[in-house]
mmCIF file of C-alpha atoms and ligand atoms in Angstrom:
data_model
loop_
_atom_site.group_PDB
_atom_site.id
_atom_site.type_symbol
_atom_site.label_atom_id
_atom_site.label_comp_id
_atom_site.label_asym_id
_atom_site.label_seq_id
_atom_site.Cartn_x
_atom_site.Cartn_y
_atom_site.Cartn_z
ATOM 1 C CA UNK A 1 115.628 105.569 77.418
ATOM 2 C CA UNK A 2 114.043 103.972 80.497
ATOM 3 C CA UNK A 3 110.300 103.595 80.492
ATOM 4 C CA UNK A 4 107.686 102.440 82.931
ATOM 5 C CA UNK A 5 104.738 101.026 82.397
ATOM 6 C CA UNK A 6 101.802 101.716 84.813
ATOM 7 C CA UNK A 7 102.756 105.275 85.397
ATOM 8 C CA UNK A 8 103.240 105.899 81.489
ATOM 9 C CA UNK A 9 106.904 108.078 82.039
ATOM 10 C CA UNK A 10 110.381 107.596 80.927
ATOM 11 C CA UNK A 11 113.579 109.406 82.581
ATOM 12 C CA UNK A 12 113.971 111.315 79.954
ATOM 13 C CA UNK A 13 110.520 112.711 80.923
ATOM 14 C CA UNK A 14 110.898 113.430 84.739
ATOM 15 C CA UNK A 15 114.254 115.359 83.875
ATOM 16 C CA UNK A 16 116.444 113.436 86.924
ATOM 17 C CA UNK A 17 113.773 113.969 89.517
ATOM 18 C CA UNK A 18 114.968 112.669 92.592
ATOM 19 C CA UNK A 19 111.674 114.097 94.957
ATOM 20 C CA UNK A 20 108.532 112.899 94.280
ATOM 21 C CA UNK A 21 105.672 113.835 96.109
ATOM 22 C CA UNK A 22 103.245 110.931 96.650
ATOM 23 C CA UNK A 23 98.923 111.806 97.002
ATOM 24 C CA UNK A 24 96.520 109.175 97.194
ATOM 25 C CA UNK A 25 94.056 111.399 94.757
ATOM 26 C CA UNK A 26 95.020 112.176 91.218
ATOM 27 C CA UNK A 27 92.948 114.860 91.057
ATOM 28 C CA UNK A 28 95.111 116.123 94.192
ATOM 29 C CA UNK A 29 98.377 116.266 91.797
ATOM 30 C CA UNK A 30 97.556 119.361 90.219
ATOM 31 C CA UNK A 31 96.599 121.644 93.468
ATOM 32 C CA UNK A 32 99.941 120.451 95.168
ATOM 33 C CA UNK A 33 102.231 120.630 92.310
ATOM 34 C CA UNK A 34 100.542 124.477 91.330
ATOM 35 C CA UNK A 35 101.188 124.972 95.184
ATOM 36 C CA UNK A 36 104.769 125.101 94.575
ATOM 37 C CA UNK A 37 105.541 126.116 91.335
ATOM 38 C CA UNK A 38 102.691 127.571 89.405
ATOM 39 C CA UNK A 39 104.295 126.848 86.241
ATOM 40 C CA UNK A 40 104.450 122.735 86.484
ATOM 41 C CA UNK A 41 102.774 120.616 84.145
ATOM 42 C CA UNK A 42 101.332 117.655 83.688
ATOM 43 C CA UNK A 43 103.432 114.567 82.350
ATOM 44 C CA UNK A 44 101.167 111.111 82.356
ATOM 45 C CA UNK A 45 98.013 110.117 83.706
ATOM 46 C CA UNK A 46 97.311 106.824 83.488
ATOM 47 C CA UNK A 47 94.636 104.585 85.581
ATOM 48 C CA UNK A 48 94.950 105.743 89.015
ATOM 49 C CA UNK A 49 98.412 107.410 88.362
ATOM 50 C CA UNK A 50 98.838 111.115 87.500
ATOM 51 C CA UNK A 51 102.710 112.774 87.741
ATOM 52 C CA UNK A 52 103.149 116.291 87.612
ATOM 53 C CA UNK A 53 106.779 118.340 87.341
ATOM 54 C CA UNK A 54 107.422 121.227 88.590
ATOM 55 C CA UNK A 55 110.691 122.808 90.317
ATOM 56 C CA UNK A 56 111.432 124.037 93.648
ATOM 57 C CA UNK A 57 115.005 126.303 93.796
ATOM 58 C CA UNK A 58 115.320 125.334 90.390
ATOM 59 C CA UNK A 59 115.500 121.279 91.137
ATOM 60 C CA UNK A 60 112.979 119.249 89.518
ATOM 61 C CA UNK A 61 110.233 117.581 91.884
ATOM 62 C CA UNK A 62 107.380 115.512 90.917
ATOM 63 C CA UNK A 63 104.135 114.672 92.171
ATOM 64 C CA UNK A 64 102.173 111.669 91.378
ATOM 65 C CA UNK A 65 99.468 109.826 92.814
ATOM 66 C CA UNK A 66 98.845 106.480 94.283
ATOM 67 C CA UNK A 67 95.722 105.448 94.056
ATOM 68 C CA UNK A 68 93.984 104.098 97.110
ATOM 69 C CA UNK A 69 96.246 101.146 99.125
ATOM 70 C CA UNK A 70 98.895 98.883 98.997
ATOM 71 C CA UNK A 71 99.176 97.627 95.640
ATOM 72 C CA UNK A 72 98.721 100.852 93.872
ATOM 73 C CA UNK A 73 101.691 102.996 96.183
ATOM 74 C CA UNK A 74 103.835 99.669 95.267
ATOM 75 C CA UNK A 75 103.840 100.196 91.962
ATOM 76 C CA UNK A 76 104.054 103.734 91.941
ATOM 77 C CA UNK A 77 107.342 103.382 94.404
ATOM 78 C CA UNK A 78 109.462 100.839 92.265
ATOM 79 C CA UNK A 79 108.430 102.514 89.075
ATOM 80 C CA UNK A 80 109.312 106.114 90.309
ATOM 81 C CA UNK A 81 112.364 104.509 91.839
ATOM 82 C CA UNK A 82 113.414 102.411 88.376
ATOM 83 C CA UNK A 83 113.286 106.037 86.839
ATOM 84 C CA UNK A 84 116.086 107.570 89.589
ATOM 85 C CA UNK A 85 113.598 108.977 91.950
ATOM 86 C CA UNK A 86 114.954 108.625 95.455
ATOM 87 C CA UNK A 87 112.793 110.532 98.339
ATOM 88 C CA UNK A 88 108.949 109.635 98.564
ATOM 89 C CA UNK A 89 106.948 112.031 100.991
ATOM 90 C CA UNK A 90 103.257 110.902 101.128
ATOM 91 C CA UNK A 91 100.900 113.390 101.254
ATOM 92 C CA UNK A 92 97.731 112.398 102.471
ATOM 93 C CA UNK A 93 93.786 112.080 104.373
ATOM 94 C CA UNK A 94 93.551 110.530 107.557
ATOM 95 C CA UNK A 95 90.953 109.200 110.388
ATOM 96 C CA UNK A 96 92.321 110.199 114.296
ATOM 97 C CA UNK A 97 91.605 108.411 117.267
ATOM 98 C CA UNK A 98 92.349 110.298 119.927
ATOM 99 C CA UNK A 99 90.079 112.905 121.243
ATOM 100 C CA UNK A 100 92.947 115.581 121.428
ATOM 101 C CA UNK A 101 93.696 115.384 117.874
ATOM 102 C CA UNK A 102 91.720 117.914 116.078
ATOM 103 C CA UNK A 103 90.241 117.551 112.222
ATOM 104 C CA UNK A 104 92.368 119.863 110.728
ATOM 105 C CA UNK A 105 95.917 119.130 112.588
ATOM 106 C CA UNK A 106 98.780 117.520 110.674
ATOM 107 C CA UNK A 107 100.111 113.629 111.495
ATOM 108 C CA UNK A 108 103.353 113.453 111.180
ATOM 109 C CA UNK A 109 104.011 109.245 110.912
ATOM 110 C CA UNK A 110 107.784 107.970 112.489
ATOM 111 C CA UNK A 111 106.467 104.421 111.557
ATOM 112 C CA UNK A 112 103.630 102.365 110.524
ATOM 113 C CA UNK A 113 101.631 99.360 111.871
ATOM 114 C CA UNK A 114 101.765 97.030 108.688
ATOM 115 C CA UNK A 115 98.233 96.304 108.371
ATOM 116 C CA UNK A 116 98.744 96.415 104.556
ATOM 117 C CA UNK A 117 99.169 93.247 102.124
ATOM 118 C CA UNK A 118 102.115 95.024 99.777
ATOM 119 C CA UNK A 119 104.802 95.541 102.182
ATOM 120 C CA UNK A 120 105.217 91.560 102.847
ATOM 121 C CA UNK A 121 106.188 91.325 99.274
ATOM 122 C CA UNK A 122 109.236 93.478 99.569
ATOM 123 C CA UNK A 123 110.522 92.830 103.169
ATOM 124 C CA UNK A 124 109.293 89.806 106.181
ATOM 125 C CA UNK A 125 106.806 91.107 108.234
ATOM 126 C CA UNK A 126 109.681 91.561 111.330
ATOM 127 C CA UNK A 127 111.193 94.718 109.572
ATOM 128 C CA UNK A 128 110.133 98.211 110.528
ATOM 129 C CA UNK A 129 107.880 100.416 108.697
ATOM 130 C CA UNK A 130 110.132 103.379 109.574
ATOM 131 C CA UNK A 131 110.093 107.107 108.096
ATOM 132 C CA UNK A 132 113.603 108.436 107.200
ATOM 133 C CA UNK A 133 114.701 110.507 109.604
ATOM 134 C CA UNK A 134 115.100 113.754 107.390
ATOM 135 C CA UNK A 135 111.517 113.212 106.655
ATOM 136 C CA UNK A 136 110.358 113.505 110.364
ATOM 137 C CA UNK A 137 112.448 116.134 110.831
ATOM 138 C CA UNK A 138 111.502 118.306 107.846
ATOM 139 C CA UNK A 139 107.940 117.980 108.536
ATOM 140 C CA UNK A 140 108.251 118.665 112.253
ATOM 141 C CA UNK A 141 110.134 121.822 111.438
ATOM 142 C CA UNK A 142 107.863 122.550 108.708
ATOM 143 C CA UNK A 143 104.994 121.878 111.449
ATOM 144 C CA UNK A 144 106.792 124.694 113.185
ATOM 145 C CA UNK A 145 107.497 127.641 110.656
ATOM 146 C CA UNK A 146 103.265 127.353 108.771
ATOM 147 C CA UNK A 147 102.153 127.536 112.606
ATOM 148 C CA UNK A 148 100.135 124.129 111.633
ATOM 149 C CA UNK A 149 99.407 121.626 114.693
ATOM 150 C CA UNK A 150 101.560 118.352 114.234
ATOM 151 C CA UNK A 151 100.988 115.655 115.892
ATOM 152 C CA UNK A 152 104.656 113.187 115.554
ATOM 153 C CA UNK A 153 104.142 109.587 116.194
ATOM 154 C CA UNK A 154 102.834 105.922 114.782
ATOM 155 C CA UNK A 155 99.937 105.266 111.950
ATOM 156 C CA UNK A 156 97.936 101.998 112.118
ATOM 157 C CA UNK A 157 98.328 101.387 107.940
ATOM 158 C CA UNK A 158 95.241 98.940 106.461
ATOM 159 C CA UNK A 159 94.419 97.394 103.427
ATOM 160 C CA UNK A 160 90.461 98.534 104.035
ATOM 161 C CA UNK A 161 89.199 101.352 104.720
ATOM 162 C CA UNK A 162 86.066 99.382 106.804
ATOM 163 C CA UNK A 163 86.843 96.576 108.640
ATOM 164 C CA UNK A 164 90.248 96.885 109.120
ATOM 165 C CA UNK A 165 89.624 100.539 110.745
ATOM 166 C CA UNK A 166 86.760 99.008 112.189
ATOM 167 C CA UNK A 167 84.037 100.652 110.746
ATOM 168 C CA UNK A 168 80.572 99.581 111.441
ATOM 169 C CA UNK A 169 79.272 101.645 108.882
ATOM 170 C CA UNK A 170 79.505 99.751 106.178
ATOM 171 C CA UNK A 171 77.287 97.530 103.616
ATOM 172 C CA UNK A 172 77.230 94.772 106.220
ATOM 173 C CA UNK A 173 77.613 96.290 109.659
ATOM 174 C CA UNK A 174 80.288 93.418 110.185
ATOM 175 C CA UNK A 175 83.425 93.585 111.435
ATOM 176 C CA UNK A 176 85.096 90.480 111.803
ATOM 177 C CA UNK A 177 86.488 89.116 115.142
ATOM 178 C CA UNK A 178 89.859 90.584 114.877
ATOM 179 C CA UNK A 179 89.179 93.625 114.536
ATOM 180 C CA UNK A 180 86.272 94.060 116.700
ATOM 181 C CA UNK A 181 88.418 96.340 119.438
ATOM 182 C CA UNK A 182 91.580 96.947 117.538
ATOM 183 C CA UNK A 183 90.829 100.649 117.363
ATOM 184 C CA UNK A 184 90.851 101.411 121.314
ATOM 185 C CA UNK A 185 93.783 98.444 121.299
ATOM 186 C CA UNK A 186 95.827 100.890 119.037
ATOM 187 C CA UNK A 187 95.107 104.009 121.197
ATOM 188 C CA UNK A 188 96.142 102.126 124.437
ATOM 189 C CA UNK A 189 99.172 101.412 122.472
ATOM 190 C CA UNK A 190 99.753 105.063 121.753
ATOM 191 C CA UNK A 191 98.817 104.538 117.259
ATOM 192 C CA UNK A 192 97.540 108.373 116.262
ATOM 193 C CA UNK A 193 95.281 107.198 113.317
ATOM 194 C CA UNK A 194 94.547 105.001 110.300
ATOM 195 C CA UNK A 195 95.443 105.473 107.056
ATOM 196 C CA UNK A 196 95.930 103.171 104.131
ATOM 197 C CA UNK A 197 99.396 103.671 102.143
ATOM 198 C CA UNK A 198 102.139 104.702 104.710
ATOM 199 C CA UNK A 199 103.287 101.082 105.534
ATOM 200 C CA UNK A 200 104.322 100.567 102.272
ATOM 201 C CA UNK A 201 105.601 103.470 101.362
ATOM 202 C CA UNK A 202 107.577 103.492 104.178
ATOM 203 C CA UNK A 203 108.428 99.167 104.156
ATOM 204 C CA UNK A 204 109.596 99.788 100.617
ATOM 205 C CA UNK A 205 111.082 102.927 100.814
ATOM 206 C CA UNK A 206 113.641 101.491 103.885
ATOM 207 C CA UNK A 207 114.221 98.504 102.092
ATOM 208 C CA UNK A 208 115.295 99.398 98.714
ATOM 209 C CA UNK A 209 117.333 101.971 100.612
ATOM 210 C CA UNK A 210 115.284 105.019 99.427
ATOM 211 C CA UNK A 211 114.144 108.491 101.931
ATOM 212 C CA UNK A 212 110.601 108.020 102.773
ATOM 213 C CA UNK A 213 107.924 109.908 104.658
ATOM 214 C CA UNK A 214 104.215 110.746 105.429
ATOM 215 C CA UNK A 215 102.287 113.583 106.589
ATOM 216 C CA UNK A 216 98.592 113.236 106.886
ATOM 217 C CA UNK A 217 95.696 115.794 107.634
ATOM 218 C CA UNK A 218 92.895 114.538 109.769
ATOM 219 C CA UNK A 219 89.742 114.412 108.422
ATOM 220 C CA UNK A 220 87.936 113.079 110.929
ATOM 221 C CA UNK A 221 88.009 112.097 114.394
ATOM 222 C CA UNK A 222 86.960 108.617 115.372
ATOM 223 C CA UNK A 223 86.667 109.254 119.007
ATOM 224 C CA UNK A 224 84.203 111.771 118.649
ATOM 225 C CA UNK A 225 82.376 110.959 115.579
ATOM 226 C CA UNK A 226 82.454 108.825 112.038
ATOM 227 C CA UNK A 227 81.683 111.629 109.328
ATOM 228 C CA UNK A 228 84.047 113.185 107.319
ATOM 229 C CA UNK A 229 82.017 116.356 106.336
ATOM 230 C CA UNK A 230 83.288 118.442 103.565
ATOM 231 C CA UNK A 231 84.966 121.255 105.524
ATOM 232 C CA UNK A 232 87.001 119.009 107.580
ATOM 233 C CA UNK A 233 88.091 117.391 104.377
ATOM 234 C CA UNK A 234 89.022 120.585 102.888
ATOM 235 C CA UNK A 235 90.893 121.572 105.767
ATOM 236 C CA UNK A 236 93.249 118.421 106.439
ATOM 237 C CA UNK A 237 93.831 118.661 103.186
ATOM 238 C CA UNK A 238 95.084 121.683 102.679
ATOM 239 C CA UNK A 239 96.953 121.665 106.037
ATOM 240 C CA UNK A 240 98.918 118.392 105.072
ATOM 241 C CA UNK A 241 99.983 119.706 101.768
ATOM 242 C CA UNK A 242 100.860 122.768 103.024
ATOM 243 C CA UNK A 243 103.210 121.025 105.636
ATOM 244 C CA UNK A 244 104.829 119.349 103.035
ATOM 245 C CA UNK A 245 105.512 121.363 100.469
ATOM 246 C CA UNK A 246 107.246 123.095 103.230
ATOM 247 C CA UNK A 247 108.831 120.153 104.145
ATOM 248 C CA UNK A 248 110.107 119.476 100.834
ATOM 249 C CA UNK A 249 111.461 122.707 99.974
ATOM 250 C CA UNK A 250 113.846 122.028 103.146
ATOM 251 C CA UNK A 251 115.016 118.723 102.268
ATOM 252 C CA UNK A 252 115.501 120.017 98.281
ATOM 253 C CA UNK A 253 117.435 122.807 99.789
ATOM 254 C CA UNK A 254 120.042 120.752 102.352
ATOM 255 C CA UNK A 255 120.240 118.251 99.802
ATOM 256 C CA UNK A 256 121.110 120.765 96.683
ATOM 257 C CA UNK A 257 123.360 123.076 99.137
ATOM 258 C CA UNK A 258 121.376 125.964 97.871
HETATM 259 N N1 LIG B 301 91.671 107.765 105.343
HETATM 260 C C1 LIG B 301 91.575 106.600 106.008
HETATM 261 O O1 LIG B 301 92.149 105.594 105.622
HETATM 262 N N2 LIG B 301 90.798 106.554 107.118
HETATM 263 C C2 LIG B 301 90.116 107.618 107.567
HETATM 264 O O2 LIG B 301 89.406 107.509 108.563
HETATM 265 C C3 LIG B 301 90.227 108.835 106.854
HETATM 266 C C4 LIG B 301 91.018 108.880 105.745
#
């Protein structure tokens, strides 16, 4: 029997999972994994990590969390994947910066700027932070049949939630030199949003030769203003997990032939 140690599982436990669904929030876990099978359970929760299993067409699928960042998806990635996982689809919150992107529409990332610390350890900075290709196209068809707005295109990926997404909000109203200006640099550059795990999910994913993917819901818009009220929250969350559970239940279905 294999075990792993951060996320507290074994493969005898996760029942050949090969799809894992992949929120920042453990407390998250629960309301996506009920979402698609009302029946799953809960497996481990350890530290930041909580898995959940529950089965779509009959095929096991799991979803556990990542904690915030880097460091924390890393772990969760190569552990999953040590256990015979194989597709990662993130599920998670993100910050817009374009004025036509509404809080409450769906990002749909094809690749990430690596703005992240993890992904460096796993593949030179050179290689792409690139979504599978399944993945972008599940989610833009799932976009499609829950009548959700998508928006399909490239995530700025950061270590901090602050300066790196430079916020002036915070503790010291600081943002150091290179960042002062990145945000309208990205948008000139055509980046959607920030957000703070995709780069390595989708770094590691590519190079250990695994399917991975993100859809975000926006939670705010940084063109127009820097709160994330509860309601907008509530909303790009619910609108990114329903995305991808629709998402998934595609790819579980081409890849099972059911
Ligand atoms: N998550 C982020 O990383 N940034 C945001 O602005 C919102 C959610």
């Amino acid at each position: 029997m294999k075990t792993v140690y951060h996320l507290n599982l074994t493969d005898e436990l996760i029942q050949g999972a090969q799809f894992a669904f992949l929120p920042g929030d453990p407390f998250r876990v629960e309301a996506i994994a009920r979402a698609f099978d009302p029946e799953s359970r809960e497996l481990a929760y350890k530290r930041e990590y909580r898995t959940f299993i529950g089965r779509i067409k009959g095929i096991p699928v799991l979803v556990t969390s990542t904690g915030i960042g880097g460091p924390s998806a890393g772990i969760a990635i190569d552990e999953l994947a040590q256990l015979g996982v194989r597709n990662f689809l993130r599920i998670g919150t993100t910050g817009a910066i374009h004025e036509d992107i509404n809080v409450g529409d769906v990002i749909i990332t094809t690749a990430s700027v690596r703005l992240d610390g993890t992904s460096a350890h796993y593949a030179p900075i050179e290689y792409p932070a690139v979504s599978a290709y399944e993945m972008v196209h599940a989610l833009v068809q799932a976009g499609i049949s829950t009548g959700i707005k998508t928006h399909t295109g490239i995530t700025a990926s950061c270590d901090t939630f602050y300066p790196g997404q430079e916020r002036y909000d915070s503790y010291s109203g600081y943002v150091p030199r290179r960042f002062q200006g990145i945000t309208e640099e990205w948008r000139k550059l055509h980046v959607l949003n920030y957000e703070m795990e995709s780069s390595t999910v989708l770094t590691l994913c590519s190079a250990l030769g695994l399917k991975g993917g993100c859809v975000t819901g926006v939670v705010v818009n940084r063109s127009l203003s820097e709160e994330v009220t509860p309601e907008g929250l509530k909303t790009g969350e619910e609108n990114a997990i329903k995305v991808g559970i629709r998402a998934m239940e595609m790819l579980v279905r081409n890849k099972s032939g059911h």
